Each structure stands twice: as structure tokens, then as C-alpha cells.
Short mmCIF file of C-alpha atoms in Angstrom, two decimals:
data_model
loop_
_atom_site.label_atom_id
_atom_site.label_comp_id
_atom_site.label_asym_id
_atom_site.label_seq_id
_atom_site.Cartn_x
_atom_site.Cartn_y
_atom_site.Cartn_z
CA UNK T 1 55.35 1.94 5.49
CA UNK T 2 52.04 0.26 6.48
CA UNK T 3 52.62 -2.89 4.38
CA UNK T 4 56.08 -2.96 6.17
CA UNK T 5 54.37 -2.48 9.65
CA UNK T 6 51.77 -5.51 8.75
CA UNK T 7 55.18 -7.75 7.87
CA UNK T 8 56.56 -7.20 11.42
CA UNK T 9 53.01 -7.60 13.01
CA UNK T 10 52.59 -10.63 11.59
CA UNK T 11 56.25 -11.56 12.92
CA UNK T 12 55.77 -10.92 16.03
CA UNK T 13 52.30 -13.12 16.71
CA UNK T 14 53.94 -16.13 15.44
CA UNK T 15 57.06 -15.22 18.25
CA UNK T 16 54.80 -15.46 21.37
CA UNK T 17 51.92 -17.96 20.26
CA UNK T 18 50.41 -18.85 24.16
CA UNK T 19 50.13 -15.17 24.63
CA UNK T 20 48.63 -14.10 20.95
CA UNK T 21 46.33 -17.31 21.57
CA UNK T 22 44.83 -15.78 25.17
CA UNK T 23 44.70 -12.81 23.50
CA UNK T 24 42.78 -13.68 20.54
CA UNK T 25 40.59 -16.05 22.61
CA UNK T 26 39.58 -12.91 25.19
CA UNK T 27 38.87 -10.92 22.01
CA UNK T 28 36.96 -13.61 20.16
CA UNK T 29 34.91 -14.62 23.00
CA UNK T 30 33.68 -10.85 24.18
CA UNK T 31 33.15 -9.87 19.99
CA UNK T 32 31.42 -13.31 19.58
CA UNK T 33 28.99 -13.14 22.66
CA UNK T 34 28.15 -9.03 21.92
CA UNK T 35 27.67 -9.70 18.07
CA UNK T 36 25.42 -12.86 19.09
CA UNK T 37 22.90 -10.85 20.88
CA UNK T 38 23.16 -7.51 18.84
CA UNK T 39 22.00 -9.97 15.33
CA UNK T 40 19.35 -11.33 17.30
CA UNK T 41 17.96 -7.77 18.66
CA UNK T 42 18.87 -6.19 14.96
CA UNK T 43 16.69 -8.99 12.93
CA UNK T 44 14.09 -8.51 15.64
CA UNK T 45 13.84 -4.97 15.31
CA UNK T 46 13.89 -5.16 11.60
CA UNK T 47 10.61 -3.82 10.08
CA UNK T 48 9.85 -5.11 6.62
CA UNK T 49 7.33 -2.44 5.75
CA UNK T 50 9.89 -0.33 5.37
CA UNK T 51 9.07 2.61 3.00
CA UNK T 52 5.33 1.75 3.47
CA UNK T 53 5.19 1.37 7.22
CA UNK T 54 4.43 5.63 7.50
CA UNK T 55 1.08 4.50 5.34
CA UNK T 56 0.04 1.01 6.86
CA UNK T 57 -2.04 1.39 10.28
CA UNK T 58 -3.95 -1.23 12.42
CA UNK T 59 -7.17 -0.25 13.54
CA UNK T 60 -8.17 -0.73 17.31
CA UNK T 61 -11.61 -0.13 18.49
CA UNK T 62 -12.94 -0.38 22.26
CA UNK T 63 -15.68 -2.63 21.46
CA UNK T 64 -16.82 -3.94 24.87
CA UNK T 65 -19.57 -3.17 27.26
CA UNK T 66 -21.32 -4.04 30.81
CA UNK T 67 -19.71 -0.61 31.63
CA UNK T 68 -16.28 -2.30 31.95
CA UNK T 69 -13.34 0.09 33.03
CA UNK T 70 -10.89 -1.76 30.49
CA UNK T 71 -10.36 -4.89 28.41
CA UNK T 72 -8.00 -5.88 26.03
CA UNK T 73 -4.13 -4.64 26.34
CA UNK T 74 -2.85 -1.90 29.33
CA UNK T 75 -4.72 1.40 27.09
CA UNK T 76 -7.87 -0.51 27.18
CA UNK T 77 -7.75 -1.29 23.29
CA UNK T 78 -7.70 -5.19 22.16
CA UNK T 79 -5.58 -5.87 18.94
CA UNK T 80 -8.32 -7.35 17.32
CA UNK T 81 -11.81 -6.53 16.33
CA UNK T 82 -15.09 -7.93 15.53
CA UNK T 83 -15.91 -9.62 12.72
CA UNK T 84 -19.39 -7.22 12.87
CA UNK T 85 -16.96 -4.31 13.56
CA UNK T 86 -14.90 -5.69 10.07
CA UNK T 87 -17.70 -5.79 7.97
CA UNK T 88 -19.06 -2.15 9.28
CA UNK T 89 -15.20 -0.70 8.25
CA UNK T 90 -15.34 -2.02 5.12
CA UNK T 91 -17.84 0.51 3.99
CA UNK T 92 -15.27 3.50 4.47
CA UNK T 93 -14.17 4.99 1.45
CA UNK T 94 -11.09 7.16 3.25
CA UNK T 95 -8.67 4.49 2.66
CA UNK T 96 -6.37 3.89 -0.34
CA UNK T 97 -7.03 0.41 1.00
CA UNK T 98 -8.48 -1.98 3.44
CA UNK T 99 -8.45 -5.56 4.52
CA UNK T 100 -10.00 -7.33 6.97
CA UNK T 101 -8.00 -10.61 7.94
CA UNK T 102 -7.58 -13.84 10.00
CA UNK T 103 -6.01 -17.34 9.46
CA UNK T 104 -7.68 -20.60 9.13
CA UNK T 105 -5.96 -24.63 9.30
CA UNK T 106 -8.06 -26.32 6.16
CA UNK T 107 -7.01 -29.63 5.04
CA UNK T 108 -5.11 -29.50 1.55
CA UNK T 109 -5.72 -32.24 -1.30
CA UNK T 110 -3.11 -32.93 -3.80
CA UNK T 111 -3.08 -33.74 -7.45
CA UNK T 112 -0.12 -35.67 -6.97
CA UNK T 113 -0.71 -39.52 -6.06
CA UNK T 114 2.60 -39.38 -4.46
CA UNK T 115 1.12 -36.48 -1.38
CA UNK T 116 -0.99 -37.29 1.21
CA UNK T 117 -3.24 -34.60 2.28
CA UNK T 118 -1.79 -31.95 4.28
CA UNK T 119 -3.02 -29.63 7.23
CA UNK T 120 0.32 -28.10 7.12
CA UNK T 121 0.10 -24.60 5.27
CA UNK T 122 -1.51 -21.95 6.31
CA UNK T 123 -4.69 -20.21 4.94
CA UNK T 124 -5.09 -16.60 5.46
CA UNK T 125 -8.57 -15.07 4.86
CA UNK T 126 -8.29 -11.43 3.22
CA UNK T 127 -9.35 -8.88 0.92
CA UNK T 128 -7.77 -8.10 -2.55
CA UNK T 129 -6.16 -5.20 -1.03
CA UNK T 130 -3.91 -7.56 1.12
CA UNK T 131 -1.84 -8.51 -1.79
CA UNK T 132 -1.10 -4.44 -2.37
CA UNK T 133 -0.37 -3.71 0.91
CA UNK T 134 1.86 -5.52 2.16
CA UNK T 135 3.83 -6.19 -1.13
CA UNK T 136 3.02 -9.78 -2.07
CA UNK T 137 4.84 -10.37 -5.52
CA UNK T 138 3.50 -12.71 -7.72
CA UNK T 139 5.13 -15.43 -10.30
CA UNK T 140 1.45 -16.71 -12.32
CA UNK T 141 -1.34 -14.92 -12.44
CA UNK T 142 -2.57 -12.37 -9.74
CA UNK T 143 -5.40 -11.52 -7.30
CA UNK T 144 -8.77 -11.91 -7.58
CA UNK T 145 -10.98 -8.87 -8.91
CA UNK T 146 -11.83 -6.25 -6.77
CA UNK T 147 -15.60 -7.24 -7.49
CA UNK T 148 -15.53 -10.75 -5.75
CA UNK T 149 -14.70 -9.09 -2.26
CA UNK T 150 -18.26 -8.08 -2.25
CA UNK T 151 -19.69 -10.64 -4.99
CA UNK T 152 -18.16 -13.95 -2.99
CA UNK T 153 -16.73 -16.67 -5.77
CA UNK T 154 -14.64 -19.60 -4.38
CA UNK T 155 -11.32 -18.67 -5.96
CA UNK T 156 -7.68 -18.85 -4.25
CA UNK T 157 -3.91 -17.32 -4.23
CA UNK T 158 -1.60 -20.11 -3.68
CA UNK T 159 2.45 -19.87 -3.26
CA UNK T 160 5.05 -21.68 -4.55
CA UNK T 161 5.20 -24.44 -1.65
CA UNK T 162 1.49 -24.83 -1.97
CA UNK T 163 1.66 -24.82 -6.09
CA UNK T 164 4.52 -27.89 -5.94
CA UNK T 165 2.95 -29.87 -3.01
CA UNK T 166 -0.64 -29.57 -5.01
CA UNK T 167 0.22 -30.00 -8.80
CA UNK T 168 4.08 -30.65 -9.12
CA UNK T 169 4.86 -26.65 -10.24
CA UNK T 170 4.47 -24.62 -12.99
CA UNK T 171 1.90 -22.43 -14.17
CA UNK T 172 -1.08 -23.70 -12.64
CA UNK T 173 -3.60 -20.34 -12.59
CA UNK T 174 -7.64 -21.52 -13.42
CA UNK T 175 -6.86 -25.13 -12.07
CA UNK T 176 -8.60 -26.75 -8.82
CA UNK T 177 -7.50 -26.64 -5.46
CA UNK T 178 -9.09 -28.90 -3.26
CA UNK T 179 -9.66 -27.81 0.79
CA UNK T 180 -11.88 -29.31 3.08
CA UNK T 181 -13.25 -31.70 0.18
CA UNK T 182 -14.23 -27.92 -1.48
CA UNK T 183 -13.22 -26.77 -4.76
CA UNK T 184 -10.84 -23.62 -5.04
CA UNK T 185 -9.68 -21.87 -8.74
CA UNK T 186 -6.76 -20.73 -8.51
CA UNK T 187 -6.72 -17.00 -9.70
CA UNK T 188 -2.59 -16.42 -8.77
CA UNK T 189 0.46 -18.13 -7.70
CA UNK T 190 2.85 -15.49 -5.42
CA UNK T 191 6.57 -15.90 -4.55
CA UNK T 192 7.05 -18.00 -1.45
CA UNK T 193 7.37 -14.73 1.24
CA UNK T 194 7.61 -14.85 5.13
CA UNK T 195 8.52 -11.10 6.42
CA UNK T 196 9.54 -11.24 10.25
CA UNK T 197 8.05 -10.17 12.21
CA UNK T 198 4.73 -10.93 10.47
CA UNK T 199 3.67 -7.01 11.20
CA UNK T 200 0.22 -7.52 10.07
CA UNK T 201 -0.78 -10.34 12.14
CA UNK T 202 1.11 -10.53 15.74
CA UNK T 203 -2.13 -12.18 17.20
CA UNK T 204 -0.26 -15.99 17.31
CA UNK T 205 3.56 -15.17 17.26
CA UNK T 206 5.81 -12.36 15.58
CA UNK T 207 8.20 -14.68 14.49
CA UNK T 208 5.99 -17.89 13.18
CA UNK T 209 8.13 -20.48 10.97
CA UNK T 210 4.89 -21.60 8.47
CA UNK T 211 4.31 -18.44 5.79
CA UNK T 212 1.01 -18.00 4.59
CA UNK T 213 0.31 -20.53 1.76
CA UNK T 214 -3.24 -20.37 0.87
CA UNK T 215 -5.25 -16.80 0.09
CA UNK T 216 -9.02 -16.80 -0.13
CA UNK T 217 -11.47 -13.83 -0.25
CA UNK T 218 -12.85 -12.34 3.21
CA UNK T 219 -16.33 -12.04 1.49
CA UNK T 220 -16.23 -16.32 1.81
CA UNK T 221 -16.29 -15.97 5.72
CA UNK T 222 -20.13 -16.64 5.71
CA UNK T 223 -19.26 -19.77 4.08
CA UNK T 224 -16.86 -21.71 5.95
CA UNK T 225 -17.16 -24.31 8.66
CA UNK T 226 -14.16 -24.68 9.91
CA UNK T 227 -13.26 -22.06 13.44
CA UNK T 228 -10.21 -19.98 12.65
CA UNK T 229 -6.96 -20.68 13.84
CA UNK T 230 -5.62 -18.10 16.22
CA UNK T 231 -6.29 -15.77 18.96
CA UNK T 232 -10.46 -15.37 19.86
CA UNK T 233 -11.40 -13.34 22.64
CA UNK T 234 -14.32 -12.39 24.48
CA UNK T 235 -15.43 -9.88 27.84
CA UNK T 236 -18.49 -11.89 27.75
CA UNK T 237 -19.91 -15.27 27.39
CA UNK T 238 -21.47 -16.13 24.43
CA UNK T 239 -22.44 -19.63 23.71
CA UNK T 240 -20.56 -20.51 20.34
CA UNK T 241 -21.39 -23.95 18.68
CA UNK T 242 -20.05 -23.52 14.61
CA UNK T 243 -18.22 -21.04 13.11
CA UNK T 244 -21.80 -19.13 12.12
CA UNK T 245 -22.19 -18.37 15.51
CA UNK T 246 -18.84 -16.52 16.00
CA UNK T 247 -19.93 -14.31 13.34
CA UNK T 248 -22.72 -12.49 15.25
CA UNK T 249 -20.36 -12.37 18.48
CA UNK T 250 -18.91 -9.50 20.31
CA UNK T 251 -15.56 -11.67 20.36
CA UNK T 252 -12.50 -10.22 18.65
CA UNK T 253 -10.96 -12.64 16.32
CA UNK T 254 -9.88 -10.26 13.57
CA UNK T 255 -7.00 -8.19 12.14
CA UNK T 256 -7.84 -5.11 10.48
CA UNK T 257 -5.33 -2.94 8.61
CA UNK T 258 -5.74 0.33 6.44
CA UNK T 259 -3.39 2.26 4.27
CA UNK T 260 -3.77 5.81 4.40
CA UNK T 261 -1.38 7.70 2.06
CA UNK T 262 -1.13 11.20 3.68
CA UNK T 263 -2.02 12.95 7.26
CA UNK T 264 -5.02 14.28 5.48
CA UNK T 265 -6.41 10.69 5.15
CA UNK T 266 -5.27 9.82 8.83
CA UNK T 267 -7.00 12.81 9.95
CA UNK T 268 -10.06 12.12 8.13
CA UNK T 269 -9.91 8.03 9.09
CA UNK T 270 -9.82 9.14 13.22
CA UNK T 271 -12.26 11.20 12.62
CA UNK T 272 -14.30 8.58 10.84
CA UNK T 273 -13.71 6.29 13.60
CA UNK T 274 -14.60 8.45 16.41
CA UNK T 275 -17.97 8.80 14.20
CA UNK T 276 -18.20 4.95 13.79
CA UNK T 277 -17.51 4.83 18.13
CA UNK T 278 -20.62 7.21 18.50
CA UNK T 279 -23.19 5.71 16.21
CA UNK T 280 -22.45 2.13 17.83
CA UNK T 281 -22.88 3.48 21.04
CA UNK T 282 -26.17 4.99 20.13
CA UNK T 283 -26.97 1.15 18.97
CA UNK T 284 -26.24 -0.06 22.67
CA UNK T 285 -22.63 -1.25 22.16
CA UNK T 286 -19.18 0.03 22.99
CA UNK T 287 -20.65 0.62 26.75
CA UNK T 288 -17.49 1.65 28.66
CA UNK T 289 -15.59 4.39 29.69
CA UNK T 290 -13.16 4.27 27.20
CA UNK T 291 -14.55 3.41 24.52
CA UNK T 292 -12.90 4.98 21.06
CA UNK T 293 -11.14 3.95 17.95
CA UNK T 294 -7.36 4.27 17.35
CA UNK T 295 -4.48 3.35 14.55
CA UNK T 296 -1.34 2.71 14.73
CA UNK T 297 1.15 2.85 12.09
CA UNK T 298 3.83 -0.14 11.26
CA UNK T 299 6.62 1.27 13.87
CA UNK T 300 4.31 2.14 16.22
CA UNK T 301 2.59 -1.04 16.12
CA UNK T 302 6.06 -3.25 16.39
CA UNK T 303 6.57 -1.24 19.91
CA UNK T 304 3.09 -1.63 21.23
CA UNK T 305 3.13 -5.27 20.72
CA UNK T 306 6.46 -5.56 22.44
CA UNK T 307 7.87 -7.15 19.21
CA UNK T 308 11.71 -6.13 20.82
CA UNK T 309 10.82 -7.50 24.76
CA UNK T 310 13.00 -5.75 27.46
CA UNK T 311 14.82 -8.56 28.12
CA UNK T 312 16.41 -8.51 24.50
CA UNK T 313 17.63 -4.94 25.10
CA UNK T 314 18.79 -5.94 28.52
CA UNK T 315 20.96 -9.19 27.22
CA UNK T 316 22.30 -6.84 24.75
CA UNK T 317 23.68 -4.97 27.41
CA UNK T 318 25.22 -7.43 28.91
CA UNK T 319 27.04 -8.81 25.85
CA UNK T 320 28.76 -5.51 25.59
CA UNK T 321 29.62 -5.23 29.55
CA UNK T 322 30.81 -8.72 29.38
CA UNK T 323 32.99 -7.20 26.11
CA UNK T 324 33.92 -4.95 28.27
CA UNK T 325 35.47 -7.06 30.59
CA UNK T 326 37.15 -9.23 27.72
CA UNK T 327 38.76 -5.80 26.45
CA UNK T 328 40.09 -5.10 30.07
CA UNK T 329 41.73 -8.50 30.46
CA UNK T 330 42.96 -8.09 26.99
CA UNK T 331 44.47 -4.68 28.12
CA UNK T 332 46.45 -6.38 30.59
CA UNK T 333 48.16 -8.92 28.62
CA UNK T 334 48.83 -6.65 25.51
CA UNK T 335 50.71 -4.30 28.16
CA UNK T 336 52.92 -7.44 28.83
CA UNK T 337 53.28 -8.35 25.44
CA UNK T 338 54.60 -5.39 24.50
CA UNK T 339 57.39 -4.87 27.97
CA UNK T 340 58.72 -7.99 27.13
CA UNK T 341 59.77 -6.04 23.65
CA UNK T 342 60.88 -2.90 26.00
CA UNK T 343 64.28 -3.79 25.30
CA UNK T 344 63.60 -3.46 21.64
CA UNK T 345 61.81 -0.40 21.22
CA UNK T 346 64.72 1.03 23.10
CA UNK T 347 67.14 0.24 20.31
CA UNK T 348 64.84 1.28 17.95
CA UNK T 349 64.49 4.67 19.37
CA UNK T 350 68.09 5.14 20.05
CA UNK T 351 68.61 4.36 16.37
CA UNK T 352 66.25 7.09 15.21
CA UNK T 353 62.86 5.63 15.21
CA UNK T 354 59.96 8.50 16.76
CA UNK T 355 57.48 7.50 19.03
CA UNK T 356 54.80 8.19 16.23
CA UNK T 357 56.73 5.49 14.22
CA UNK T 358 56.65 2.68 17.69
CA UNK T 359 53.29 3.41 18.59
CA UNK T 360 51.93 2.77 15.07
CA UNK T 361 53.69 -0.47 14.70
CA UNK T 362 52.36 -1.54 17.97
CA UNK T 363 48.89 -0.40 16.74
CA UNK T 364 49.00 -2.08 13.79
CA UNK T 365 49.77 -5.78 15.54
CA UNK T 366 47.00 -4.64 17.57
CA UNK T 367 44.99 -4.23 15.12
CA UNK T 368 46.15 -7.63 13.07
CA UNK T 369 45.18 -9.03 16.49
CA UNK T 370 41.95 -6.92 16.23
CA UNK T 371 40.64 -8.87 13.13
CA UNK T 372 41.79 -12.18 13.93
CA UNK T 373 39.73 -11.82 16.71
CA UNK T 374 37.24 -10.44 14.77
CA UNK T 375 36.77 -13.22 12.88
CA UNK T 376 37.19 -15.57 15.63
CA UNK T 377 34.29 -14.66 17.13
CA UNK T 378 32.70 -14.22 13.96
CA UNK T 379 32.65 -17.93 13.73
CA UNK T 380 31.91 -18.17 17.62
CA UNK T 381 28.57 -15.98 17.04
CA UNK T 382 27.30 -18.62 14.52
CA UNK T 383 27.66 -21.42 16.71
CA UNK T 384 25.82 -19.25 19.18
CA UNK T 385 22.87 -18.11 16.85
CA UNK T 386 22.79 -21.87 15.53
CA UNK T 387 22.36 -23.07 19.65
CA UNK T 388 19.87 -20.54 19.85
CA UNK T 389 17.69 -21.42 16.91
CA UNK T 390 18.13 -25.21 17.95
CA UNK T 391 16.62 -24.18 21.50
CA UNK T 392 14.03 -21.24 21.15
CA UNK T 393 11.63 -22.21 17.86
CA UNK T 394 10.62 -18.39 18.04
CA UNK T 395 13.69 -17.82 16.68
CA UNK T 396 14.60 -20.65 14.09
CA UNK T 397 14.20 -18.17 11.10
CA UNK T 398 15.99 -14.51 12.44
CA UNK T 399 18.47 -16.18 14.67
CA UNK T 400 21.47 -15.59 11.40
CA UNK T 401 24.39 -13.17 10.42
CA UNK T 402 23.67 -11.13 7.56
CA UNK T 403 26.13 -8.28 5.86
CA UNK T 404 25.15 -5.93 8.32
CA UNK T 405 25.80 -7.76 11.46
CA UNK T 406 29.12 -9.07 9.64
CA UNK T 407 29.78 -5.45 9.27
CA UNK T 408 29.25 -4.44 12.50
CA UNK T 409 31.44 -7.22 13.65
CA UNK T 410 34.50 -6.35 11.65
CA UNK T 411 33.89 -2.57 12.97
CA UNK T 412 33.51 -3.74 16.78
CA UNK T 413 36.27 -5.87 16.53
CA UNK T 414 38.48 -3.37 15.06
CA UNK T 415 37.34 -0.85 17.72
CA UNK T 416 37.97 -2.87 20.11
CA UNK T 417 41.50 -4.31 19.78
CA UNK T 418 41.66 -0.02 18.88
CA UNK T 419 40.58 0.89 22.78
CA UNK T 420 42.38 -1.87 24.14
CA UNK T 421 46.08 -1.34 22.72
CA UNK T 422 45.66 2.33 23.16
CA UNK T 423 47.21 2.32 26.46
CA UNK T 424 49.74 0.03 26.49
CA UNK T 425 51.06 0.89 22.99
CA UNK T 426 51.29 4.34 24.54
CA UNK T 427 52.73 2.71 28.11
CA UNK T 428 55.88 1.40 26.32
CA UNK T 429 56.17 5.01 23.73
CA UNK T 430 56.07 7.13 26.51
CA UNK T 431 58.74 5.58 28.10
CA UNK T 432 62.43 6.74 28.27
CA UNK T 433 64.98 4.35 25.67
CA UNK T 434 67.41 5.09 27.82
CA UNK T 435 66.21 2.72 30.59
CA UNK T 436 65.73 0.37 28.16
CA UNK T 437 69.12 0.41 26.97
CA UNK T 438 71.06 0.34 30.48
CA UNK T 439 68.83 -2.67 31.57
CA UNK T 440 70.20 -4.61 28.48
#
């Protein structure tokens, strides 16, 4: 019965085409504007963590003085810490595992003749434990040894991008990258990997289109010459003339993440940190009122850096009121599609035919209606995510359909044309055929 119900559906579209066309084009343009915003706010709430984001936490620590009430973010508690504070963590023992971390623009050489050097990739400063926690999968080689965090040896992880642009591809591990005129062995060559939002280090963007390229150990820091490239900020002047005088600052400049594996080793780590708060204090820092250590898991930290603004959940809203609106309009003229056919669904029912029987053929061509719609707007919403990563860079890679979303369209376009041919497929069932038939 319902292939026979999809036959006449289908007949009766092609019969009025103005009025299936304003009908489709209400449908496609509320699904298309809805589904537009709702992939943008689902990729942006996306956490790539995923089962690891329970065990990843970012430290905070109130490291500021001169009695200051607050400094840093609303709680009092910059994002970043020291790079004093950074080397003092380091000594813990209560995590699985630790890195300190921040990002640095060094000038790339190539083997190539064909490449001229390149400031383009990015160079992110870490310990061994980055590559662990936050899943970095390698295709040569692999991570330094645990040894050279604290031993120091000019050795590098390079991806893909930076493996073809420096020596052409392949299997490159104990060869020489060249950085600032300074020799680099490469130790590992990882999968080219960009996870939005970059969880780990929000400091310069959540949404950044360059991955990091270029890994080299944290115990180097001493070493280099060239200032970091991101956030660095201060509650107090401090005159800073090369990168070795940053180092002995109170400015924060630094990431610092810890993976904890179970709420015995997050009890023990807060309790390690309000230890850590106390015994700087006692060394005349932290000299404020609030002054204390905190962590914040990978879901936690996503909402307290506003990853998902209020604005996004508010144009998300909209979308879907403005769907609204498309379903009532739609409402209207499927109600005079279907009394024109009054006449018809009289002689149907005088010839046998139930009211369960009408209104599920007039559900069905609602629903036919439904997914041409559907996709419709389907195609509408790309257009729309394409204009949007064409105008906001922010969102040039997260601004695209993926199974989900084209799931969720189908399903919101099927609900839709559902809710809107409700009523007048039950409008023109309810009615008696009787009228029908003396008007004809």
C-alpha cells in the first residue's frame, strides 16, 4: 500500500508545480538556514578528547602579587602560568603525565633547492608526554626519550607537511632539520593532525587553520632566542629585552596540562597544588587574596574559555524560530493544496476509502514533499557554511556538513513537513464527503 501511496504522491506534485515549488522553497529555506547554524554550533561544541577528556586537566595557578584583588579571567585565575611556575610542576610525581607547552614562529630551511625558507609552520615547545596525551599518531619513528626532557639534546618531531616541504617525503627519522640556521635530528615523523578546537592551547584562537608542524623538547627553552608566539601577560612591569629575560618573569606565557587517571590522583594533584600555593607564598609570591591553584578537565575547560560564545546558541535559536515561521507559511499553503482535491477525497470516501486510508496518502505527499525539501536545503546549508568560511577565517576548517548534521537534516526535514501537514491532512479527513459530493 505504501509503494502505491508514494506513486500517487509523486502524481500529484508534478499536477500543481507553482504550488509544490513555494512549498518546497518555504521548506528548503527554514531546513537550510536551521541546519546551517546547528553544523556550525555542533562542530564547535565537538570535543576531540573524547574518551580522555575525564583524565586531561589544565592547571591554573593565582600567581600575582602587590596584594591585587584579581587578575587574569572573571575567578581571578589566568589561563596561563609561569614559565618558573612550569618548571616547579614538573617535579610532581602525581601525574600519569605532564607537559609544559607554548608555540614559537622559527624560520624553516629546506633540503629541497626548489623551497624557499618558510616561517609558515608552527613550532610547539613540549614535553614527551605531549605526544601521549593528546593522541598524536605517528607514521616514522616516534618521540624523543623520556631522558632528554631533563638531559636537553636538539632533536625534533616533524609532520607530514613539514617532512615533504623539508626533504620531499618518506622516511626521514635521524636526518637534519634546519631552524633558525640551527640543526634539529629528527627523532619522529606524526600524521598531519589539527583537532578543533585546539583544547590544549586556546591562548591564540580555538579554531586556528596552521596545525602544529614542528615538536621540540621543553627542556631546550633555556636555549632559544627567538620570543614565543602567542599570548604573554603580565600584572607588573618587568623590563624584558631577549627571550632569557622572560624566563625569570612573573609573566604568564605558558600552557600547562596534566593527566590524572582517577579521582584519587585529582584529589592528591589539588592537594599538591594548594601545597605548591603555600610554599610560594612563604617565598614572597602569590601575594593576593585569592591566590590558589585549580584544574580543569577537557569539558570543563571548553566552557570556561567560552569555546561555544552565547551568540552561537542564540543564532541557533533563531534558525529554528525562523523554521518555525517557514513551517507556518508552509501550513497554509498545504491546507490549500489539499481543498483544491476536496472534491476528490469526497469520491474516494463515498467509494469506500476510510479516513485512515486519506489521511495517510496525504501524509505521505507530505512527506515526499518533506525530503525534497530536505534535500533542498541540504544543498542551501552548504552554500551557507561555504559563505561563512569565505567570510569569518575562525571558521574556514569546522564551517562543513558531516554524517551527523546530514542526519539531523533528513530527520528535521522529515519532522517538519510531519508537523506541518498534520493539520491540514486532518482539515480535509475530518470533513463530511457528502459536501464534497453535492458541491460537484
Amino acid at each position: 500500500m505504501l509503494s502505491y501511496y508514494i506513486k500517487l504522491g509523486l502524481k500529484r506534485l508534478g499536477e500543481t508545480p507553482v504550488l509544490t515549488l513555494l512549498i518546497l522553497m518555504a521548506m528548503a529555506l527554514g531546513i537550510a538556514v536551521s541546519v546551517t547554524m546547528l553544523a556550525l554550533h555542533h562542530a564547535m561544541a565537538y570535543n576531540p578528547a573524547e574518551e580522555k577528556s575525564g583524565r586531561l586537566f589544565a592547571v591554573q595557578l593565582a600567581a600575582y602579587g602587590n596584594d591585587m584583588e584579581t587578575w587574569g579571567e572573571e575567578d581571578g585565575l589566568p589561563i596561563q602560568v609561569t614559565h618558573r611556575d612550569a618548571m616547579n610542576l614538573r617535579e610532581s610525581t602525581i601525574p600519569l603525565r605532564q607537559t609544559p607547552m607554548f608555540r614559537m614562529a622559527l624560520t624553516l630551511e629546506s633540503h629541497r633547492q626548489d623551497m624557499p625558507p618558510s616561517a609558515d609552520f608552527v613550532v610547539r615547545v613540549a614535553d614527551r608526554d605531549f605526544f601521549e596525551m593528546f593522541g598524536v599518531n605517528f607514521v616514522y619513528g616516534g618521540p624523543w626519550d623520556k631522558t632528554i626532557d631533563l638531559d636537553t639534546a636538539r632533536v625534533a618531531v616533524i609532520n607530514q607537511s613539514v617532512n615533504e616541504y623539508a626533504f620531499g617525503g618518506g622516511n626521514n627519522v635521524g636526518k637534519i632539520l634546519l631552524m633558525n640556521e640551527t640543526e634539529y635530528r629528527v627523532v619522529g615523523i606524526t600524521e598531519d593532525s589539527n583537532p578543533l578546537p585546539r583544547y590544549y592551547d586556546l591562548t591564540s584562537g580555538a579554531y586556528p587553520i596552521t596545525p602544529d608542524s614542528v615538536f621540540i623538547p621543553y627542556s631546550l627553552a633555556p636555549q632559544l632566542e627567538s620570543f614565543p608566539n602567542g599570548n604573554i601577560s603580565g600584572w607588573a612591569a618587568e623590563p624584558v629585552n631577549e627571550f632569557a629575560d622572560l624566563l625569570q618573569t612573573e609573566f604568564v606565557w605558558q600552557v600547562y596540562w596534566v593527566e590524572l587517571p582517577d579521582a584519587q590522583a585529582v584529589a592528591a594533584y589539588r592537594d599538591y597544588l594548594a601545597g605548591y600555593v603555600d610554599q610560594q607564598q612563604q617565598l614572597g609570591r602569590f601575594q593576593n587574596g585569592q591566590a590558589r591553584g585549580h584544574i580543569r578537565d577537557v569539558q570543563q575547560w571548553l566552557t570556561y574559555n567560552r569555546v561555544i560564545k552565547d551568540d552561537n546558541r542564540v543564532m541557533v535559536g533563531l534558525s529554528f524560530m525562523f523554521l518555525l515561521v517557514c513551517l507556518v507559511n508552509t501550513v497554509g499553503l498545504l491546507l490549500a493544496r489539499f481543498l483544491r482535491r476536496m472534491n476528490e477525497t469526497g469520491v474516494r470516501r463515498a467509494l469506500g476509502a476510510s479516513k485512515l486510508q486519506i489521511f495517510q496518502q496525504y501524509i505521505t505527499e507530505v512527506s515526499l514533499l518533506g525530503l525534497l525539501g530536505g534535500g533542498a536545503g541540504l544543498l542551501l546549508s552548504m552554500v551557507g557554511l561555504w559563505g561563512i568560511r569565505s567570510l569569518y577565517t575562525q571558521y574556514a576548517t569546522i564551517a562543513y556538513l558531516d554524517a551527523t548534521m546530514v542526519a539531523a537534516a533528513v530527520a528535521i526535514s522529515l519532522a517538519s513537513s510531519l508537523i506541518a501537514g498534520t493539520y491540514p491532512a486532518y482539515r480535509v479527513c475530518a470533513a463530511q464527503p457528502s459536501l464534497f459530493l453535492k458541491a460537484q
